[in-house]
Amino acid sequence: MSRVLVTGAAGRMGERVRHWVEAHPQLELGAALEAPGHPRLGETLAPGVELGSDPKAALEGADVVIDFTVPGVTLDVLRSAADAGVAFVTGTTGCSEAQRQEIAALAERTPVIHAPNFSVSVNVLAWLAREAARRLGDGFDAELFEIHHAAKRDAPSGTALLLARAVAEGQGKALEDHLVLERAGETGARPPGAIGVQTLRGGDNPGEHSVYFVGTGERVELAHRSSTRDHFAQGATRAAAWLEGKAPGLYAIETVYGLE
Ligand code: NAD
């Protein structure tokens, strides 16, 4: 059995991750972390596991971390995990380029998976979007849409950017040169080859993503709609079990799912 440290253990994802860790035949809850001052600190979450706020103490009870928090916390705990040689699975989104580079550097010392979406089906959707973009060619304009709950802190979602990157790869170009995140006022005509992403926020929606390929007189739509967070949490536990015994390195979730 691998002992799992769940960070953000009282959060929306942390609650579901703890449930699926307990249900996994190769995993058990070893430790749980929350923010200093969190009202549930000290609560017993499993036999011998109290919700704590000291990352270094929590890592002593862990073989692998599953982290869904915020970028600053992810990096803080990963630095300590790299020192301790504890494997690390993180689904935190909204990381800056510098933070992504630091994650890659720390992965030279411990095995890491960082994925904007742990759902098998969303990763299959990205594969489909890449293949559709490749085959539809220049006659179809790519536009993406995402909606998430009102408390989400980053926009567009990491998954929307994952899907936009898959489209760009299929079209054989760099996303950064073609991404359009805002339209207002006198925008002029749509730039050829643009990849547009539109964001909605509201209610308790755990996430919906659509990829549109808009042609002349026709439109292709690929979509994924979540009604729970369980598939994200299950994917993260699958990734954590997969990392057991792996050498240090930054592994792709597509490798875990055989999608490469
Ligand atoms: P949330 O706000 O419900 O949970 C985050 C938790 O982190 C909170 O409970 C918070 O108290 C805790 N936290 C804050 N500071 C901490 C600290 N110093 N130490 C330990 N815990 C601390 O958010 P959420 O909806 O669970 O989402 C968390 C992240 O996961 C977001 O970036 C979101 O976009 C991402 N997410 C990713 C996937 C995926 O499949 N990759 C799926 C859903 C959400």
Coordinates of N, CA, C and O and ligand atoms in Angstrom, one line a residue, residues 8 10-13 33-36 38 68-69 73 91-93 115-118 152 154 232, ligand 1:
G8 N -4.9 20.3 0.7 CA -6.2 20.9 0.4 C -7.3 19.9 0.8 O -8.3 19.8 0.1
A10 N -9.6 19.5 2.8 CA -11.0 19.8 3.1 C -11.7 20.6 1.9 O -12.8 21.1 2.1
G11 N -10.9 20.8 0.8 CA -11.4 21.5 -0.3 C -12.4 20.7 -1.2 O -12.6 19.5 -0.9
R12 N -12.9 21.3 -2.2 CA -13.9 20.6 -3.1 C -13.2 19.3 -3.7 O -13.8 18.2 -3.7
M13 N -12.0 19.4 -4.2 CA -11.4 18.2 -4.8 C -10.8 17.4 -3.7 O -10.9 16.1 -3.8
L33 N -3.4 17.6 4.7 CA -3.0 19.0 5.0 C -4.0 20.0 4.6 O -4.7 19.8 3.6
E34 N -4.1 21.0 5.5 CA -5.0 22.2 5.1 C -4.2 23.5 5.5 O -3.1 23.4 6.0
A35 N -4.8 24.6 5.1 CA -4.2 25.9 5.3 C -4.1 26.2 6.8 O -5.0 25.8 7.6
P36 N -3.0 26.8 7.3 CA -2.9 27.2 8.7 C -4.1 28.0 9.1 O -4.6 28.9 8.3
H38 N -7.2 26.8 9.3 CA -8.4 26.3 8.8 C -9.2 25.7 10.0 O -8.7 25.1 10.9
F68 N -4.5 19.3 -4.8 CA -5.4 20.2 -5.6 C -5.6 21.4 -4.7 O -6.4 21.4 -3.8
T69 N -4.7 22.4 -4.9 CA -4.8 23.6 -4.0 C -4.7 24.9 -4.9 O -5.5 25.1 -5.7
V73 N 0.9 27.1 -3.0 CA 0.9 26.0 -2.0 C 1.5 24.8 -2.7 O 2.3 24.0 -2.1
G91 N -3.0 18.6 -9.6 CA -4.0 19.0 -10.6 C -4.3 20.5 -10.5 O -5.2 21.0 -11.1
T92 N -3.4 21.2 -9.7 CA -3.6 22.6 -9.5 C -3.5 23.4 -10.8 O -2.5 23.1 -11.5
T93 N -4.4 24.2 -11.1 CA -4.3 25.0 -12.4 C -4.0 26.5 -12.1 O -3.9 26.9 -10.9
A115 N -1.2 17.7 -14.2 CA -2.2 17.6 -15.3 C -3.3 18.6 -15.0 O -3.8 18.7 -13.9
P116 N -3.7 19.4 -16.0 CA -4.8 20.3 -15.8 C -6.2 19.6 -15.8 O -7.2 20.2 -15.3
N117 N -6.2 18.3 -16.1 CA -7.4 17.6 -16.0 C -7.1 16.1 -15.9 O -6.4 15.5 -16.8
F118 N -7.6 15.4 -14.8 CA -7.3 14.0 -14.6 C -8.3 13.1 -15.2 O -8.2 11.9 -15.0
K152 N -14.3 29.5 -8.9 CA -13.0 29.2 -9.6 C -12.2 30.4 -9.7 O -12.6 31.5 -10.0
D154 N -9.1 30.8 -11.5 CA -8.3 31.1 -12.7 C -9.2 31.0 -13.9 O -10.2 30.3 -14.0
F232 N -12.3 13.3 -11.8 CA -11.0 14.0 -11.6 C -10.2 13.3 -10.5 O -9.1 13.0 -10.6
Ligands
NAD1 P1 -10.9 24.6 -3.2 O1 -10.7 26.0 -2.9 O2 -12.2 23.9 -2.9 O3 -9.8 23.7 -2.5 C1 -8.5 24.1 -2.3 C2 -8.1 23.8 -0.8 O4 -6.7 24.1 -0.6 C3 -8.9 24.6 0.2 O5 -9.6 23.7 1.1 C4 -7.9 25.5 0.9 O6 -8.2 25.7 2.3 C5 -6.6 24.6 0.7 N1 -5.4 25.3 1.0 C6 -5.1 26.6 0.9 N2 -3.9 26.9 1.4 C7 -3.4 25.7 1.8 C8 -2.1 25.4 2.4 N3 -1.2 26.3 2.7 N4 -1.9 24.1 2.7 C9 -2.8 23.1 2.5 N5 -4.1 23.4 1.9 C10 -4.3 24.7 1.6 O7 -10.5 24.4 -4.7 P2 -10.9 23.1 -5.7 O8 -12.1 23.4 -6.4 O9 -10.7 21.8 -4.9 O10 -9.7 23.3 -6.8 C11 -8.3 23.2 -6.4 C12 -7.5 23.3 -7.7 O11 -7.7 22.1 -8.4 C13 -7.8 24.4 -8.6 O12 -6.6 24.9 -9.2 C14 -8.7 23.8 -9.7 O13 -8.6 24.5 -10.9 C15 -8.0 22.5 -9.8 N6 -8.8 21.4 -10.4 C16 -8.1 20.5 -11.2 C17 -8.7 19.4 -11.7 C18 -7.9 18.4 -12.5 O14 -8.5 17.4 -13.0 N7 -6.7 18.7 -12.8 C19 -10.1 19.2 -11.4 C20 -10.8 20.1 -10.6 C21 -10.1 21.2 -10.0

